[in-house]
Amino acid sequence: MLVLGLVGRMAASDVNSLTEDEAREGWRLLFDGSSLDGWRGFKSERPDKNWRVEDGALVLRGKAGDLVTQEAFGDFELTLEWKVAEGANSGVIYRVGLGEANTFTTGPEYQVLDNVKAHDNHPASHRAGALYDLEGIEEDVTRPVGEWNQARIVVSGWRVQHWLNGRQIVDVDLASPAGKALIAASKFKHWEKFASLARGHLALQDHGDVVSYRAIKLRELK
């Protein structure tokens, strides 16, 4: 767990910091802008060297495997910023169980993508901000490649909400009959533990492309 005693002493321009209001509201930093403290590999206790810190961002360059929080979370609100290289694909996967074959066999995914040139840019449920392979929108609300996008994810029970650059993309309860029907019609129907864990880890996906994350903030919901 990161110690947040430096809140308020960081430069105001540092995106990897909390405001006094955020700290009072229970927000925490999951990335401090200078180290990989609080993170591990999905199948190893240490992050791979190809996950690195560059100019205050958490950047993947080269094959590394998914990067996972050491801590697990139940209900939460998460905000972060992301950007991708041209044609790149990644994702934020949540309520991940360790010890499984892949992060996505247990955890749903917030899709991170170059909507224009990535190969996997259709159907709508594969586009940026989507609940991957389950729900999304046709409209592209991403910023141009190389610019930062703002993501927000809220998970309460199995009600899942996604926002991208201030636009809500997803609002679905995966435990409801409608949500279970979405899963049954998706690739995830093959994994019985998918969207079943009450608590789990967050994962940043290695899809073989260059991707960057920063301003990763989370508060647990009671």
mmCIF file with all atom_site columns, C-alpha atoms in Angstrom:
data_model
loop_
_atom_site.group_PDB
_atom_site.id
_atom_site.type_symbol
_atom_site.label_atom_id
_atom_site.label_alt_id
_atom_site.label_comp_id
_atom_site.label_asym_id
_atom_site.label_entity_id
_atom_site.label_seq_id
_atom_site.pdbx_PDB_ins_code
_atom_site.Cartn_x
_atom_site.Cartn_y
_atom_site.Cartn_z
_atom_site.occupancy
_atom_site.B_iso_or_equiv
_atom_site.pdbx_formal_charge
_atom_site.auth_seq_id
_atom_site.auth_comp_id
_atom_site.auth_asym_id
_atom_site.auth_atom_id
_atom_site.pdbx_PDB_model_num
ATOM 1   C CA . MET A 1 1   ? 0.000   0.000   0.000   1.00 0.00 ? 1   MET A CA 1
ATOM 2   C CA . LEU A 1 2   ? 1.354   3.428   -0.885  1.00 0.00 ? 2   LEU A CA 1
ATOM 3   C CA . VAL A 1 3   ? 1.945   5.968   1.816   1.00 0.00 ? 3   VAL A CA 1
ATOM 4   C CA . LEU A 1 4   ? 0.244   9.213   0.883   1.00 0.00 ? 4   LEU A CA 1
ATOM 5   C CA . GLY A 1 5   ? 1.915   11.492  3.388   1.00 0.00 ? 5   GLY A CA 1
ATOM 6   C CA . LEU A 1 6   ? 3.347   13.611  0.620   1.00 0.00 ? 6   LEU A CA 1
ATOM 7   C CA . VAL A 1 7   ? -0.114  14.761  -0.479  1.00 0.00 ? 7   VAL A CA 1
ATOM 8   C CA . GLY A 1 8   ? -0.168  18.538  -0.519  1.00 0.00 ? 8   GLY A CA 1
ATOM 9   C CA . ARG A 1 9   ? 3.626   18.829  -0.755  1.00 0.00 ? 9   ARG A CA 1
ATOM 10  C CA . MET A 1 10  ? 3.813   17.675  -4.370  1.00 0.00 ? 10  MET A CA 1
ATOM 11  C CA . ALA A 1 11  ? 3.971   20.196  -7.173  1.00 0.00 ? 11  ALA A CA 1
ATOM 12  C CA . ALA A 1 12  ? 0.513   21.301  -8.248  1.00 0.00 ? 12  ALA A CA 1
ATOM 13  C CA . SER A 1 13  ? 1.384   20.377  -11.843 1.00 0.00 ? 13  SER A CA 1
ATOM 14  C CA . ASP A 1 14  ? 2.123   16.746  -10.904 1.00 0.00 ? 14  ASP A CA 1
ATOM 15  C CA . VAL A 1 15  ? -0.773  14.676  -12.213 1.00 0.00 ? 15  VAL A CA 1
ATOM 16  C CA . ASN A 1 16  ? 0.262   11.803  -9.966  1.00 0.00 ? 16  ASN A CA 1
ATOM 17  C CA . SER A 1 17  ? -0.888  13.539  -6.799  1.00 0.00 ? 17  SER A CA 1
ATOM 18  C CA . LEU A 1 18  ? -4.040  13.990  -4.765  1.00 0.00 ? 18  LEU A CA 1
ATOM 19  C CA . THR A 1 19  ? -5.753  17.234  -3.920  1.00 0.00 ? 19  THR A CA 1
ATOM 20  C CA . GLU A 1 20  ? -6.673  17.814  -0.292  1.00 0.00 ? 20  GLU A CA 1
ATOM 21  C CA . ASP A 1 21  ? -10.326 17.217  -1.202  1.00 0.00 ? 21  ASP A CA 1
ATOM 22  C CA . GLU A 1 22  ? -9.503  13.903  -2.875  1.00 0.00 ? 22  GLU A CA 1
ATOM 23  C CA . ALA A 1 23  ? -7.524  12.752  0.142   1.00 0.00 ? 23  ALA A CA 1
ATOM 24  C CA . ARG A 1 24  ? -10.414 13.641  2.463   1.00 0.00 ? 24  ARG A CA 1
ATOM 25  C CA . GLU A 1 25  ? -12.828 11.754  0.209   1.00 0.00 ? 25  GLU A CA 1
ATOM 26  C CA . GLY A 1 26  ? -10.779 8.575   0.522   1.00 0.00 ? 26  GLY A CA 1
ATOM 27  C CA . TRP A 1 27  ? -8.941  8.598   -2.803  1.00 0.00 ? 27  TRP A CA 1
ATOM 28  C CA . ARG A 1 28  ? -5.562  6.879   -3.031  1.00 0.00 ? 28  ARG A CA 1
ATOM 29  C CA . LEU A 1 29  ? -2.781  6.923   -5.573  1.00 0.00 ? 29  LEU A CA 1
ATOM 30  C CA . LEU A 1 30  ? -2.006  3.541   -7.135  1.00 0.00 ? 30  LEU A CA 1
ATOM 31  C CA . PHE A 1 31  ? 0.968   4.974   -9.067  1.00 0.00 ? 31  PHE A CA 1
ATOM 32  C CA . ASP A 1 32  ? 3.278   7.564   -7.512  1.00 0.00 ? 32  ASP A CA 1
ATOM 33  C CA . GLY A 1 33  ? 4.832   8.774   -10.783 1.00 0.00 ? 33  GLY A CA 1
ATOM 34  C CA . SER A 1 34  ? 8.330   7.567   -9.960  1.00 0.00 ? 34  SER A CA 1
ATOM 35  C CA . SER A 1 35  ? 8.259   3.850   -9.081  1.00 0.00 ? 35  SER A CA 1
ATOM 36  C CA . LEU A 1 36  ? 6.336   0.602   -9.480  1.00 0.00 ? 36  LEU A CA 1
ATOM 37  C CA . ASP A 1 37  ? 5.669   0.333   -5.755  1.00 0.00 ? 37  ASP A CA 1
ATOM 38  C CA . GLY A 1 38  ? 2.365   -1.457  -5.175  1.00 0.00 ? 38  GLY A CA 1
ATOM 39  C CA . TRP A 1 39  ? 2.519   -3.397  -8.458  1.00 0.00 ? 39  TRP A CA 1
ATOM 40  C CA . ARG A 1 40  ? 3.569   -6.922  -9.469  1.00 0.00 ? 40  ARG A CA 1
ATOM 41  C CA . GLY A 1 41  ? 3.455   -9.188  -12.474 1.00 0.00 ? 41  GLY A CA 1
ATOM 42  C CA . PHE A 1 42  ? 0.398   -11.376 -12.998 1.00 0.00 ? 42  PHE A CA 1
ATOM 43  C CA . LYS A 1 43  ? 2.493   -14.537 -12.757 1.00 0.00 ? 43  LYS A CA 1
ATOM 44  C CA . SER A 1 44  ? 5.451   -13.173 -10.801 1.00 0.00 ? 44  SER A CA 1
ATOM 45  C CA . GLU A 1 45  ? 5.882   -11.175 -7.629  1.00 0.00 ? 45  GLU A CA 1
ATOM 46  C CA . ARG A 1 46  ? 7.917   -8.517  -9.437  1.00 0.00 ? 46  ARG A CA 1
ATOM 47  C CA . PRO A 1 47  ? 6.960   -6.362  -12.429 1.00 0.00 ? 47  PRO A CA 1
ATOM 48  C CA . ASP A 1 48  ? 8.754   -7.121  -15.677 1.00 0.00 ? 48  ASP A CA 1
ATOM 49  C CA . LYS A 1 49  ? 11.483  -4.629  -16.645 1.00 0.00 ? 49  LYS A CA 1
ATOM 50  C CA . ASN A 1 50  ? 9.513   -3.610  -19.758 1.00 0.00 ? 50  ASN A CA 1
ATOM 51  C CA . TRP A 1 51  ? 6.983   -1.909  -17.522 1.00 0.00 ? 51  TRP A CA 1
ATOM 52  C CA . ARG A 1 52  ? 8.838   1.304   -16.708 1.00 0.00 ? 52  ARG A CA 1
ATOM 53  C CA . VAL A 1 53  ? 8.408   4.868   -15.514 1.00 0.00 ? 53  VAL A CA 1
ATOM 54  C CA . GLU A 1 54  ? 8.983   7.586   -18.111 1.00 0.00 ? 54  GLU A CA 1
ATOM 55  C CA . ASP A 1 55  ? 8.296   11.281  -17.467 1.00 0.00 ? 55  ASP A CA 1
ATOM 56  C CA . GLY A 1 56  ? 5.801   10.537  -14.713 1.00 0.00 ? 56  GLY A CA 1
ATOM 57  C CA . ALA A 1 57  ? 3.930   7.870   -16.696 1.00 0.00 ? 57  ALA A CA 1
ATOM 58  C CA . LEU A 1 58  ? 3.731   4.085   -16.363 1.00 0.00 ? 58  LEU A CA 1
ATOM 59  C CA . VAL A 1 59  ? 4.788   2.860   -19.809 1.00 0.00 ? 59  VAL A CA 1
ATOM 60  C CA . LEU A 1 60  ? 4.910   -0.558  -21.453 1.00 0.00 ? 60  LEU A CA 1
ATOM 61  C CA . ARG A 1 61  ? 7.631   -1.063  -24.057 1.00 0.00 ? 61  ARG A CA 1
ATOM 62  C CA . GLY A 1 62  ? 8.099   -4.654  -25.169 1.00 0.00 ? 62  GLY A CA 1
ATOM 63  C CA . LYS A 1 63  ? 6.644   -7.966  -24.041 1.00 0.00 ? 63  LYS A CA 1
ATOM 64  C CA . ALA A 1 64  ? 6.148   -8.063  -20.295 1.00 0.00 ? 64  ALA A CA 1
ATOM 65  C CA . GLY A 1 65  ? 2.886   -9.727  -19.273 1.00 0.00 ? 65  GLY A CA 1
ATOM 66  C CA . ASP A 1 66  ? 0.079   -7.940  -17.491 1.00 0.00 ? 66  ASP A CA 1
ATOM 67  C CA . LEU A 1 67  ? 0.925   -5.588  -14.615 1.00 0.00 ? 67  LEU A CA 1
ATOM 68  C CA . VAL A 1 68  ? -1.226  -6.162  -11.521 1.00 0.00 ? 68  VAL A CA 1
ATOM 69  C CA . THR A 1 69  ? -1.823  -4.351  -8.248  1.00 0.00 ? 69  THR A CA 1
ATOM 70  C CA . GLN A 1 70  ? -0.505  -6.133  -5.202  1.00 0.00 ? 70  GLN A CA 1
ATOM 71  C CA . GLU A 1 71  ? -3.736  -5.272  -3.404  1.00 0.00 ? 71  GLU A CA 1
ATOM 72  C CA . ALA A 1 72  ? -7.224  -6.555  -4.197  1.00 0.00 ? 72  ALA A CA 1
ATOM 73  C CA . PHE A 1 73  ? -10.357 -4.387  -4.173  1.00 0.00 ? 73  PHE A CA 1
ATOM 74  C CA . GLY A 1 74  ? -14.105 -4.929  -3.879  1.00 0.00 ? 74  GLY A CA 1
ATOM 75  C CA . ASP A 1 75  ? -16.427 -2.063  -4.831  1.00 0.00 ? 75  ASP A CA 1
ATOM 76  C CA . PHE A 1 76  ? -14.483 0.940   -6.091  1.00 0.00 ? 76  PHE A CA 1
ATOM 77  C CA . GLU A 1 77  ? -14.282 4.048   -8.222  1.00 0.00 ? 77  GLU A CA 1
ATOM 78  C CA . LEU A 1 78  ? -11.154 4.344   -10.384 1.00 0.00 ? 78  LEU A CA 1
ATOM 79  C CA . THR A 1 79  ? -9.918  7.234   -12.501 1.00 0.00 ? 79  THR A CA 1
ATOM 80  C CA . LEU A 1 80  ? -6.827  7.341   -14.690 1.00 0.00 ? 80  LEU A CA 1
ATOM 81  C CA . GLU A 1 81  ? -5.352  8.780   -17.856 1.00 0.00 ? 81  GLU A CA 1
ATOM 82  C CA . TRP A 1 82  ? -4.128  6.669   -20.775 1.00 0.00 ? 82  TRP A CA 1
ATOM 83  C CA . LYS A 1 83  ? -2.603  7.092   -24.196 1.00 0.00 ? 83  LYS A CA 1
ATOM 84  C CA . VAL A 1 84  ? -1.565  4.607   -26.865 1.00 0.00 ? 84  VAL A CA 1
ATOM 85  C CA . ALA A 1 85  ? 0.831   4.441   -29.794 1.00 0.00 ? 85  ALA A CA 1
ATOM 86  C CA . GLU A 1 86  ? -0.625  4.214   -33.294 1.00 0.00 ? 86  GLU A CA 1
ATOM 87  C CA . GLY A 1 87  ? -2.549  0.971   -33.771 1.00 0.00 ? 87  GLY A CA 1
ATOM 88  C CA . ALA A 1 88  ? -2.121  -0.026  -30.123 1.00 0.00 ? 88  ALA A CA 1
ATOM 89  C CA . ASN A 1 89  ? -4.414  -2.111  -27.935 1.00 0.00 ? 89  ASN A CA 1
ATOM 90  C CA . SER A 1 90  ? -4.482  -2.526  -24.142 1.00 0.00 ? 90  SER A CA 1
ATOM 91  C CA . GLY A 1 91  ? -7.004  -2.550  -21.326 1.00 0.00 ? 91  GLY A CA 1
ATOM 92  C CA . VAL A 1 92  ? -7.714  -2.106  -17.642 1.00 0.00 ? 92  VAL A CA 1
ATOM 93  C CA . ILE A 1 93  ? -9.001  -5.371  -16.174 1.00 0.00 ? 93  ILE A CA 1
ATOM 94  C CA . TYR A 1 94  ? -10.578 -5.473  -12.724 1.00 0.00 ? 94  TYR A CA 1
ATOM 95  C CA . ARG A 1 95  ? -11.556 -7.970  -10.037 1.00 0.00 ? 95  ARG A CA 1
ATOM 96  C CA . VAL A 1 96  ? -8.805  -10.227 -11.333 1.00 0.00 ? 96  VAL A CA 1
ATOM 97  C CA . GLY A 1 97  ? -8.030  -13.468 -9.546  1.00 0.00 ? 97  GLY A CA 1
ATOM 98  C CA . LEU A 1 98  ? -4.401  -14.523 -9.218  1.00 0.00 ? 98  LEU A CA 1
ATOM 99  C CA . GLY A 1 99  ? -3.509  -18.103 -10.066 1.00 0.00 ? 99  GLY A CA 1
ATOM 100 C CA . GLU A 1 100 ? -5.673  -18.210 -13.200 1.00 0.00 ? 100 GLU A CA 1
ATOM 101 C CA . ALA A 1 101 ? -4.448  -18.745 -16.769 1.00 0.00 ? 101 ALA A CA 1
ATOM 102 C CA . ASN A 1 102 ? -5.082  -15.103 -17.749 1.00 0.00 ? 102 ASN A CA 1
ATOM 103 C CA . THR A 1 103 ? -6.341  -11.924 -16.110 1.00 0.00 ? 103 THR A CA 1
ATOM 104 C CA . PHE A 1 104 ? -9.381  -11.841 -18.403 1.00 0.00 ? 104 PHE A CA 1
ATOM 105 C CA . THR A 1 105 ? -10.711 -15.250 -17.356 1.00 0.00 ? 105 THR A CA 1
ATOM 106 C CA . THR A 1 106 ? -11.974 -13.620 -14.152 1.00 0.00 ? 106 THR A CA 1
ATOM 107 C CA . GLY A 1 107 ? -11.916 -9.857  -14.746 1.00 0.00 ? 107 GLY A CA 1
ATOM 108 C CA . PRO A 1 108 ? -13.978 -7.692  -17.104 1.00 0.00 ? 108 PRO A CA 1
ATOM 109 C CA . GLU A 1 109 ? -12.007 -5.214  -19.208 1.00 0.00 ? 109 GLU A CA 1
ATOM 110 C CA . TYR A 1 110 ? -12.184 -1.487  -19.868 1.00 0.00 ? 110 TYR A CA 1
ATOM 111 C CA . GLN A 1 111 ? -10.896 -1.370  -23.440 1.00 0.00 ? 111 GLN A CA 1
ATOM 112 C CA . VAL A 1 112 ? -7.924  0.906   -24.224 1.00 0.00 ? 112 VAL A CA 1
ATOM 113 C CA . LEU A 1 113 ? -7.427  1.278   -27.981 1.00 0.00 ? 113 LEU A CA 1
ATOM 114 C CA . ASP A 1 114 ? -6.479  3.338   -30.996 1.00 0.00 ? 114 ASP A CA 1
ATOM 115 C CA . ASN A 1 115 ? -9.995  3.293   -32.429 1.00 0.00 ? 115 ASN A CA 1
ATOM 116 C CA . VAL A 1 116 ? -8.774  4.310   -35.891 1.00 0.00 ? 116 VAL A CA 1
ATOM 117 C CA . LYS A 1 117 ? -5.890  1.961   -36.695 1.00 0.00 ? 117 LYS A CA 1
ATOM 118 C CA . ALA A 1 118 ? -5.998  -0.908  -34.200 1.00 0.00 ? 118 ALA A CA 1
ATOM 119 C CA . HIS A 1 119 ? -6.993  -4.225  -35.780 1.00 0.00 ? 119 HIS A CA 1
ATOM 120 C CA . ASP A 1 120 ? -9.565  -5.012  -33.102 1.00 0.00 ? 120 ASP A CA 1
ATOM 121 C CA . ASN A 1 121 ? -11.696 -1.855  -33.518 1.00 0.00 ? 121 ASN A CA 1
ATOM 122 C CA . HIS A 1 122 ? -15.037 -3.538  -34.328 1.00 0.00 ? 122 HIS A CA 1
ATOM 123 C CA . PRO A 1 123 ? -17.686 -4.293  -33.116 1.00 0.00 ? 123 PRO A CA 1
ATOM 124 C CA . ALA A 1 124 ? -18.628 -1.399  -30.807 1.00 0.00 ? 124 ALA A CA 1
ATOM 125 C CA . SER A 1 125 ? -17.914 -3.551  -27.747 1.00 0.00 ? 125 SER A CA 1
ATOM 126 C CA . HIS A 1 126 ? -14.242 -3.690  -28.793 1.00 0.00 ? 126 HIS A CA 1
ATOM 127 C CA . ARG A 1 127 ? -13.731 0.075   -29.008 1.00 0.00 ? 127 ARG A CA 1
ATOM 128 C CA . ALA A 1 128 ? -12.083 2.357   -26.441 1.00 0.00 ? 128 ALA A CA 1
ATOM 129 C CA . GLY A 1 129 ? -14.062 2.715   -23.226 1.00 0.00 ? 129 GLY A CA 1
ATOM 130 C CA . ALA A 1 130 ? -16.143 -0.386  -23.929 1.00 0.00 ? 130 ALA A CA 1
ATOM 131 C CA . LEU A 1 131 ? -16.773 -3.250  -21.546 1.00 0.00 ? 131 LEU A CA 1
ATOM 132 C CA . TYR A 1 132 ? -14.790 -5.526  -23.817 1.00 0.00 ? 132 TYR A CA 1
ATOM 133 C CA . ASP A 1 133 ? -16.852 -7.929  -25.923 1.00 0.00 ? 133 ASP A CA 1
ATOM 134 C CA . LEU A 1 134 ? -19.947 -7.083  -23.876 1.00 0.00 ? 134 LEU A CA 1
ATOM 135 C CA . GLU A 1 135 ? -21.109 -3.475  -24.276 1.00 0.00 ? 135 GLU A CA 1
ATOM 136 C CA . GLY A 1 136 ? -19.911 -0.297  -26.022 1.00 0.00 ? 136 GLY A CA 1
ATOM 137 C CA . ILE A 1 137 ? -20.896 2.493   -28.404 1.00 0.00 ? 137 ILE A CA 1
ATOM 138 C CA . GLU A 1 138 ? -20.178 3.120   -32.076 1.00 0.00 ? 138 GLU A CA 1
ATOM 139 C CA . GLU A 1 139 ? -19.253 6.758   -31.546 1.00 0.00 ? 139 GLU A CA 1
ATOM 140 C CA . ASP A 1 140 ? -15.529 7.477   -31.190 1.00 0.00 ? 140 ASP A CA 1
ATOM 141 C CA . VAL A 1 141 ? -14.914 9.815   -28.252 1.00 0.00 ? 141 VAL A CA 1
ATOM 142 C CA . THR A 1 142 ? -11.161 9.230   -28.011 1.00 0.00 ? 142 THR A CA 1
ATOM 143 C CA . ARG A 1 143 ? -8.585  11.969  -28.433 1.00 0.00 ? 143 ARG A CA 1
ATOM 144 C CA . PRO A 1 144 ? -5.964  11.736  -31.212 1.00 0.00 ? 144 PRO A CA 1
ATOM 145 C CA . VAL A 1 145 ? -3.195  9.155   -30.766 1.00 0.00 ? 145 VAL A CA 1
ATOM 146 C CA . GLY A 1 146 ? -0.459  10.550  -28.553 1.00 0.00 ? 146 GLY A CA 1
ATOM 147 C CA . GLU A 1 147 ? -2.860  12.608  -26.421 1.00 0.00 ? 147 GLU A CA 1
ATOM 148 C CA . TRP A 1 148 ? -4.074  11.638  -22.970 1.00 0.00 ? 148 TRP A CA 1
ATOM 149 C CA . ASN A 1 149 ? -7.570  10.226  -22.509 1.00 0.00 ? 149 ASN A CA 1
ATOM 150 C CA . GLN A 1 150 ? -9.479  10.251  -19.219 1.00 0.00 ? 150 GLN A CA 1
ATOM 151 C CA . ALA A 1 151 ? -11.072 7.036   -17.968 1.00 0.00 ? 151 ALA A CA 1
ATOM 152 C CA . ARG A 1 152 ? -13.443 6.440   -15.072 1.00 0.00 ? 152 ARG A CA 1
ATOM 153 C CA . ILE A 1 153 ? -14.670 3.043   -13.865 1.00 0.00 ? 153 ILE A CA 1
ATOM 154 C CA . VAL A 1 154 ? -17.217 2.428   -11.108 1.00 0.00 ? 154 VAL A CA 1
ATOM 155 C CA . VAL A 1 155 ? -17.922 -1.107  -9.875  1.00 0.00 ? 155 VAL A CA 1
ATOM 156 C CA . SER A 1 156 ? -20.595 -1.675  -7.213  1.00 0.00 ? 156 SER A CA 1
ATOM 157 C CA . GLY A 1 157 ? -21.657 -5.260  -6.706  1.00 0.00 ? 157 GLY A CA 1
ATOM 158 C CA . TRP A 1 158 ? -21.592 -6.308  -10.343 1.00 0.00 ? 158 TRP A CA 1
ATOM 159 C CA . ARG A 1 159 ? -23.022 -3.068  -11.686 1.00 0.00 ? 159 ARG A CA 1
ATOM 160 C CA . VAL A 1 160 ? -20.287 -1.755  -13.985 1.00 0.00 ? 160 VAL A CA 1
ATOM 161 C CA . GLN A 1 161 ? -20.047 1.789   -15.341 1.00 0.00 ? 161 GLN A CA 1
ATOM 162 C CA . HIS A 1 162 ? -17.420 3.141   -17.754 1.00 0.00 ? 162 HIS A CA 1
ATOM 163 C CA . TRP A 1 163 ? -16.720 6.724   -18.821 1.00 0.00 ? 163 TRP A CA 1
ATOM 164 C CA . LEU A 1 164 ? -14.298 7.995   -21.467 1.00 0.00 ? 164 LEU A CA 1
ATOM 165 C CA . ASN A 1 165 ? -13.381 11.690  -21.671 1.00 0.00 ? 165 ASN A CA 1
ATOM 166 C CA . GLY A 1 166 ? -16.492 12.587  -19.698 1.00 0.00 ? 166 GLY A CA 1
ATOM 167 C CA . ARG A 1 167 ? -18.881 10.478  -21.811 1.00 0.00 ? 167 ARG A CA 1
ATOM 168 C CA . GLN A 1 168 ? -20.588 7.481   -20.239 1.00 0.00 ? 168 GLN A CA 1
ATOM 169 C CA . ILE A 1 169 ? -20.064 4.413   -22.426 1.00 0.00 ? 169 ILE A CA 1
ATOM 170 C CA . VAL A 1 170 ? -21.267 1.528   -20.231 1.00 0.00 ? 170 VAL A CA 1
ATOM 171 C CA . ASP A 1 171 ? -23.869 0.952   -17.519 1.00 0.00 ? 171 ASP A CA 1
ATOM 172 C CA . VAL A 1 172 ? -24.698 -2.724  -17.006 1.00 0.00 ? 172 VAL A CA 1
ATOM 173 C CA . ASP A 1 173 ? -25.231 -5.110  -14.104 1.00 0.00 ? 173 ASP A CA 1
ATOM 174 C CA . LEU A 1 174 ? -23.381 -8.287  -15.019 1.00 0.00 ? 174 LEU A CA 1
ATOM 175 C CA . ALA A 1 175 ? -25.241 -10.222 -12.300 1.00 0.00 ? 175 ALA A CA 1
ATOM 176 C CA . SER A 1 176 ? -28.654 -9.336  -13.774 1.00 0.00 ? 176 SER A CA 1
ATOM 177 C CA . PRO A 1 177 ? -30.458 -11.481 -16.370 1.00 0.00 ? 177 PRO A CA 1
ATOM 178 C CA . ALA A 1 178 ? -29.502 -8.928  -19.057 1.00 0.00 ? 178 ALA A CA 1
ATOM 179 C CA . GLY A 1 179 ? -25.875 -8.968  -17.943 1.00 0.00 ? 179 GLY A CA 1
ATOM 180 C CA . LYS A 1 180 ? -25.736 -12.757 -17.852 1.00 0.00 ? 180 LYS A CA 1
ATOM 181 C CA . ALA A 1 181 ? -27.172 -12.810 -21.380 1.00 0.00 ? 181 ALA A CA 1
ATOM 182 C CA . LEU A 1 182 ? -24.370 -10.520 -22.559 1.00 0.00 ? 182 LEU A CA 1
ATOM 183 C CA . ILE A 1 183 ? -21.790 -12.858 -21.033 1.00 0.00 ? 183 ILE A CA 1
ATOM 184 C CA . ALA A 1 184 ? -23.460 -15.919 -22.582 1.00 0.00 ? 184 ALA A CA 1
ATOM 185 C CA . ALA A 1 185 ? -23.177 -14.301 -26.022 1.00 0.00 ? 185 ALA A CA 1
ATOM 186 C CA . SER A 1 186 ? -19.499 -13.360 -25.565 1.00 0.00 ? 186 SER A CA 1
ATOM 187 C CA . LYS A 1 187 ? -16.100 -15.060 -25.552 1.00 0.00 ? 187 LYS A CA 1
ATOM 188 C CA . PHE A 1 188 ? -16.248 -15.052 -21.732 1.00 0.00 ? 188 PHE A CA 1
ATOM 189 C CA . LYS A 1 189 ? -18.958 -17.732 -21.625 1.00 0.00 ? 189 LYS A CA 1
ATOM 190 C CA . HIS A 1 190 ? -16.122 -20.293 -21.646 1.00 0.00 ? 190 HIS A CA 1
ATOM 191 C CA . TRP A 1 191 ? -14.775 -19.204 -18.215 1.00 0.00 ? 191 TRP A CA 1
ATOM 192 C CA . GLU A 1 192 ? -17.030 -19.980 -15.274 1.00 0.00 ? 192 GLU A CA 1
ATOM 193 C CA . LYS A 1 193 ? -15.185 -17.620 -12.908 1.00 0.00 ? 193 LYS A CA 1
ATOM 194 C CA . PHE A 1 194 ? -15.611 -14.599 -15.173 1.00 0.00 ? 194 PHE A CA 1
ATOM 195 C CA . ALA A 1 195 ? -17.294 -11.674 -13.353 1.00 0.00 ? 195 ALA A CA 1
ATOM 196 C CA . SER A 1 196 ? -17.771 -13.812 -10.248 1.00 0.00 ? 196 SER A CA 1
ATOM 197 C CA . LEU A 1 197 ? -15.253 -12.504 -7.694  1.00 0.00 ? 197 LEU A CA 1
ATOM 198 C CA . ALA A 1 198 ? -16.361 -10.105 -4.951  1.00 0.00 ? 198 ALA A CA 1
ATOM 199 C CA . ARG A 1 199 ? -12.798 -8.791  -4.692  1.00 0.00 ? 199 ARG A CA 1
ATOM 200 C CA . GLY A 1 200 ? -9.875  -8.846  -7.071  1.00 0.00 ? 200 GLY A CA 1
ATOM 201 C CA . HIS A 1 201 ? -6.806  -7.114  -8.406  1.00 0.00 ? 201 HIS A CA 1
ATOM 202 C CA . LEU A 1 202 ? -6.523  -4.426  -11.081 1.00 0.00 ? 202 LEU A CA 1
ATOM 203 C CA . ALA A 1 203 ? -4.477  -5.301  -14.153 1.00 0.00 ? 203 ALA A CA 1
ATOM 204 C CA . LEU A 1 204 ? -2.964  -3.213  -16.940 1.00 0.00 ? 204 LEU A CA 1
ATOM 205 C CA . GLN A 1 205 ? -2.907  -5.415  -20.012 1.00 0.00 ? 205 GLN A CA 1
ATOM 206 C CA . ASP A 1 206 ? 0.111   -6.265  -22.117 1.00 0.00 ? 206 ASP A CA 1
ATOM 207 C CA . HIS A 1 207 ? -1.283  -6.678  -25.635 1.00 0.00 ? 207 HIS A CA 1
ATOM 208 C CA . GLY A 1 208 ? 2.128   -6.306  -27.294 1.00 0.00 ? 208 GLY A CA 1
ATOM 209 C CA . ASP A 1 209 ? 1.834   -2.555  -27.943 1.00 0.00 ? 209 ASP A CA 1
ATOM 210 C CA . VAL A 1 210 ? 3.196   0.656   -26.445 1.00 0.00 ? 210 VAL A CA 1
ATOM 211 C CA . VAL A 1 211 ? 0.760   2.122   -23.925 1.00 0.00 ? 211 VAL A CA 1
ATOM 212 C CA . SER A 1 212 ? 1.069   4.679   -21.119 1.00 0.00 ? 212 SER A CA 1
ATOM 213 C CA . TYR A 1 213 ? -0.904  5.288   -17.916 1.00 0.00 ? 213 TYR A CA 1
ATOM 214 C CA . ARG A 1 214 ? -0.783  8.000   -15.261 1.00 0.00 ? 214 ARG A CA 1
ATOM 215 C CA . ALA A 1 215 ? -2.914  9.719   -12.576 1.00 0.00 ? 215 ALA A CA 1
ATOM 216 C CA . ILE A 1 216 ? -4.186  6.318   -11.388 1.00 0.00 ? 216 ILE A CA 1
ATOM 217 C CA . LYS A 1 217 ? -6.484  7.044   -8.441  1.00 0.00 ? 217 LYS A CA 1
ATOM 218 C CA . LEU A 1 218 ? -8.899  4.768   -6.597  1.00 0.00 ? 218 LEU A CA 1
ATOM 219 C CA . ARG A 1 219 ? -11.343 5.022   -3.748  1.00 0.00 ? 219 ARG A CA 1
ATOM 220 C CA . GLU A 1 220 ? -13.125 2.054   -2.259  1.00 0.00 ? 220 GLU A CA 1
ATOM 221 C CA . LEU A 1 221 ? -16.889 2.280   -1.985  1.00 0.00 ? 221 LEU A CA 1
ATOM 222 C CA . LYS A 1 222 ? -18.579 1.214   1.222   1.00 0.00 ? 222 LYS A CA 1
#
